[in-house]
Coordinates of N, CA and C in Angstrom, one line a residue:
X246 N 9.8 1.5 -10.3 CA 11.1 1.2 -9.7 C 10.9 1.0 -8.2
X247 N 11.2 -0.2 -7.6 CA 11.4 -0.1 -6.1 C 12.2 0.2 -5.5
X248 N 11.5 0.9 -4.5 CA 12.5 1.9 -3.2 C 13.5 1.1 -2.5
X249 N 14.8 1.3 -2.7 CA 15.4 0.3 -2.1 C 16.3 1.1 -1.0
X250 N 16.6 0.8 0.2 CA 17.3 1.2 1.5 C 18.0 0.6 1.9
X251 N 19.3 1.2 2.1 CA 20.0 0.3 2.9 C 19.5 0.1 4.6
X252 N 19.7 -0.7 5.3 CA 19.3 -1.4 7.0 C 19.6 -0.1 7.7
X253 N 21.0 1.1 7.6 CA 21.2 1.7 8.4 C 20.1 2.8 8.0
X254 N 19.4 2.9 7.2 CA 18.3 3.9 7.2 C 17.1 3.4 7.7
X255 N 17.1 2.4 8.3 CA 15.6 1.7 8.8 C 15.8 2.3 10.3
X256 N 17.0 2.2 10.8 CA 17.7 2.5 12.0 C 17.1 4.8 12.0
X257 N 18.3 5.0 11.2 CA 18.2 6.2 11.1 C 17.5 7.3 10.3
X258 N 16.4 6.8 9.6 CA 15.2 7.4 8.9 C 13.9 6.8 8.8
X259 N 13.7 6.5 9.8 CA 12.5 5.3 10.0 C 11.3 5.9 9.1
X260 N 10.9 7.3 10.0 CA 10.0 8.6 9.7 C 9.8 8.2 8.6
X261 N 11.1 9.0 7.8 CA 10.7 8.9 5.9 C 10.7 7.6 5.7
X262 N 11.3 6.3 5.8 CA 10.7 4.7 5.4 C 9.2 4.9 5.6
X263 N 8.6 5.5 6.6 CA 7.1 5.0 7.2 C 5.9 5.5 6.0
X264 N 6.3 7.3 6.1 CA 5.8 8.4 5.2 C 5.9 7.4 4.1
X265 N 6.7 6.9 3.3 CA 6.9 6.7 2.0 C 5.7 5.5 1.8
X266 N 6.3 4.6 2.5 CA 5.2 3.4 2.9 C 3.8 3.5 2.5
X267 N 3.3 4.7 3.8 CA 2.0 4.9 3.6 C 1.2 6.0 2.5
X268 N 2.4 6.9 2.2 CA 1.8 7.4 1.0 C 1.9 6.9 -0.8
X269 N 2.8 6.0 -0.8 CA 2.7 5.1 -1.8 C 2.1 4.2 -2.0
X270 N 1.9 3.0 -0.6 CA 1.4 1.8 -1.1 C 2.1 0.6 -1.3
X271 N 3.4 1.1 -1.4 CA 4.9 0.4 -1.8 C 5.5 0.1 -0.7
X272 N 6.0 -0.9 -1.2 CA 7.0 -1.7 0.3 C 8.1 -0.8 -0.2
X273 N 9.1 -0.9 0.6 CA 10.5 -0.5 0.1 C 11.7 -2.0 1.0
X274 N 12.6 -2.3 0.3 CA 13.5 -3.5 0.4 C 14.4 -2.9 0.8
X275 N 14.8 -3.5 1.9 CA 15.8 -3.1 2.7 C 17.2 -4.1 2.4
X276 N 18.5 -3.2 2.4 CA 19.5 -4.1 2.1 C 20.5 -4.3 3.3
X277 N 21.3 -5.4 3.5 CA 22.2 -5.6 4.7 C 23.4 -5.8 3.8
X278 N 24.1 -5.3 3.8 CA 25.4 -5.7 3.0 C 25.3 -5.5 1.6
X279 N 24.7 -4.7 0.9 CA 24.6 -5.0 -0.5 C 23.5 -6.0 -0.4
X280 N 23.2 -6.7 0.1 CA 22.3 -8.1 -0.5 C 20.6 -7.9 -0.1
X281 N 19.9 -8.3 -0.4 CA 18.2 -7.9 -0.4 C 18.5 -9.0 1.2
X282 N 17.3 -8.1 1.9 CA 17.3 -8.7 3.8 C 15.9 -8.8 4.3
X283 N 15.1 -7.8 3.5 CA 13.6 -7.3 4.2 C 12.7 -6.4 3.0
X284 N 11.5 -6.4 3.1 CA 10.6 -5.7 2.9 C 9.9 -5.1 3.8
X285 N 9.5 -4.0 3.8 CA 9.0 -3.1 4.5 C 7.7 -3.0 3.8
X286 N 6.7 -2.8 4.6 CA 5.4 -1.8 4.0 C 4.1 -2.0 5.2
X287 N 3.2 -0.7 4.8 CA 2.4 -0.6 6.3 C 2.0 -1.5 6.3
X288 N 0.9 -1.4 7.3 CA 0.2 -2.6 7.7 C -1.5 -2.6 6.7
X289 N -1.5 -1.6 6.6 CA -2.9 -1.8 5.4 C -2.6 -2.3 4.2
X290 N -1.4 -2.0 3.6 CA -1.0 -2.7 2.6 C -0.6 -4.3 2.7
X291 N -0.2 -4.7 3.7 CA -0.2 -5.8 4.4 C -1.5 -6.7 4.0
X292 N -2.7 -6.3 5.1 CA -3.4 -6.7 5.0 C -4.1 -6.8 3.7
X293 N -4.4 -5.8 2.9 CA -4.6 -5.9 1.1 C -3.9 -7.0 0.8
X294 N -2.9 -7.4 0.6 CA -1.7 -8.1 0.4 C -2.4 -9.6 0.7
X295 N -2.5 -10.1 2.4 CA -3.2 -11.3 2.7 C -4.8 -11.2 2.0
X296 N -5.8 -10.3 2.1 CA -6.9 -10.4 1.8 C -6.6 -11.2 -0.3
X297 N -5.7 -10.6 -0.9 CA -5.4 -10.8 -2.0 C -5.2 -12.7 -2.2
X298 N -4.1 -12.8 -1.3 CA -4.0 -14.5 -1.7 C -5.5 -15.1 -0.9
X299 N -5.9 -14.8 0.0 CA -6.9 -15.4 0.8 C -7.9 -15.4 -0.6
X300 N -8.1 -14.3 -1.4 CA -9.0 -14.6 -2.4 C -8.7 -15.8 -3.2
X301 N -7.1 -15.4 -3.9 CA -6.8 -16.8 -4.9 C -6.9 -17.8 -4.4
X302 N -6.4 -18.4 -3.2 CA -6.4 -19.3 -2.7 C -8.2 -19.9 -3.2
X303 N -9.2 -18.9 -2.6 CA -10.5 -19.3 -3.1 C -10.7 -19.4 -4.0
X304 N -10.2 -18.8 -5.0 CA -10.6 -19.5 -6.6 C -9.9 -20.1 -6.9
X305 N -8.8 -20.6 -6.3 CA -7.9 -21.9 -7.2 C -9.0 -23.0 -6.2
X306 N -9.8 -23.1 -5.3 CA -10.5 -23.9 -5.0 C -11.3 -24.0 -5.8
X307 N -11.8 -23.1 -6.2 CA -13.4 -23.2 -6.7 C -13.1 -24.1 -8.3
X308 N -12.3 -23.0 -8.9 CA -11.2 -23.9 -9.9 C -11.0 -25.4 -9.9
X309 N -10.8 -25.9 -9.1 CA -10.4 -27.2 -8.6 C -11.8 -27.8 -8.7
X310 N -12.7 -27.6 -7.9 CA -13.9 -27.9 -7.8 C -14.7 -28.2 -8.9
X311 N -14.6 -26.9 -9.7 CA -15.0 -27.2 -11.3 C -14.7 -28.6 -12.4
X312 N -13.4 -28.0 -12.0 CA -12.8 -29.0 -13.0 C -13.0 -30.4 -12.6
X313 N -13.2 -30.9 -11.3 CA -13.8 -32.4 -10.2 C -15.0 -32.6 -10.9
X314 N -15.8 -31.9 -11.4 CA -17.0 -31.6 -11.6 C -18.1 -31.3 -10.6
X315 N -17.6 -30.5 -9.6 CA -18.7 -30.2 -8.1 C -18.7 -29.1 -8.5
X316 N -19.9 -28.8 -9.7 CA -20.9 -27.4 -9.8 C -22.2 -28.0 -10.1
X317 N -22.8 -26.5 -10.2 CA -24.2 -26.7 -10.5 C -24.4 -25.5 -11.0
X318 N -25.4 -25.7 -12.4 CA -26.0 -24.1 -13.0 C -26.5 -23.0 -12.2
X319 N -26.2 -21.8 -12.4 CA -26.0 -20.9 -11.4 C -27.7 -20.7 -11.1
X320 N -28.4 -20.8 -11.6 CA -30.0 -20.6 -11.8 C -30.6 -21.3 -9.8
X321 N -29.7 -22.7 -10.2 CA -29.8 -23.6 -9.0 C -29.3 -23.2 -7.8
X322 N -28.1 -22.9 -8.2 CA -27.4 -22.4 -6.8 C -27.9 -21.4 -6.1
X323 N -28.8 -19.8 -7.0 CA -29.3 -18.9 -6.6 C -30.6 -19.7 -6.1
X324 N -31.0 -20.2 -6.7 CA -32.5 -21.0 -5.6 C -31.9 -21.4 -4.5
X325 N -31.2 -21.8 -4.5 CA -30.5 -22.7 -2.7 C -30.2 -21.4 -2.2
X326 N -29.7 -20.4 -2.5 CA -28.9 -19.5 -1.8 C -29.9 -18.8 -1.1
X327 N -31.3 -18.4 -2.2 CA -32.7 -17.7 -1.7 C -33.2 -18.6 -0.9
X328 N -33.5 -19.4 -1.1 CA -33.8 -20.9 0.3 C -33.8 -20.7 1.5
X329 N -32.3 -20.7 1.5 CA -31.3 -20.4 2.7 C -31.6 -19.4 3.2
X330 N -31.8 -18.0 2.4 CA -32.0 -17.0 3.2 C -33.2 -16.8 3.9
X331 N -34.3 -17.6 3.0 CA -35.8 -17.5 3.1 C -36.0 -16.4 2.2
X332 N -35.6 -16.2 1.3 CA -36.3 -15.0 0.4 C -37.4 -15.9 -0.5

């Protein structure tokens, strides 16, 4: 179930919004009038968060690529990759 707040506790319970944040992992949604306005959550979950699509983003490429037909048997690829490194 998500934490939901109304805006005057962003103001006036910042503290516990922060604590909750960082010891959950969970955003909490902040409301203005009844109506959804904002998410909250720290900044390492943040970052998890971007690192997360930055990955999909990479496999809907690679995805993409596949199905183009731009692969090669992995046998191949690990020889290029040792190549490259000089191993």
């Amino acid at each position: 179930m998500p934490a939901i707040r109304a805006s005057a506790d962003l103001r006036n319970k910042y503290a516990e919004i922060s604590q909750y944040c960082h010891s959950t992992n969970e955003p909490v949604f902040i409301t203005k009038n009844g109506q959804g306005d904002l998410a909250v959550m720290s900044i390492t979950q943040y970052d998890r968060l971007l690192e997360k699509l930055d990955l999909y983003a990479k496999l809907a490429e690679g995805m993409k690529d596949f199905k183009e037909g731009r692969h090669e048997p992995f046998e191949n690829a690990m020889h290029n990759i040792r190549a490259n490194l000089g191993i």
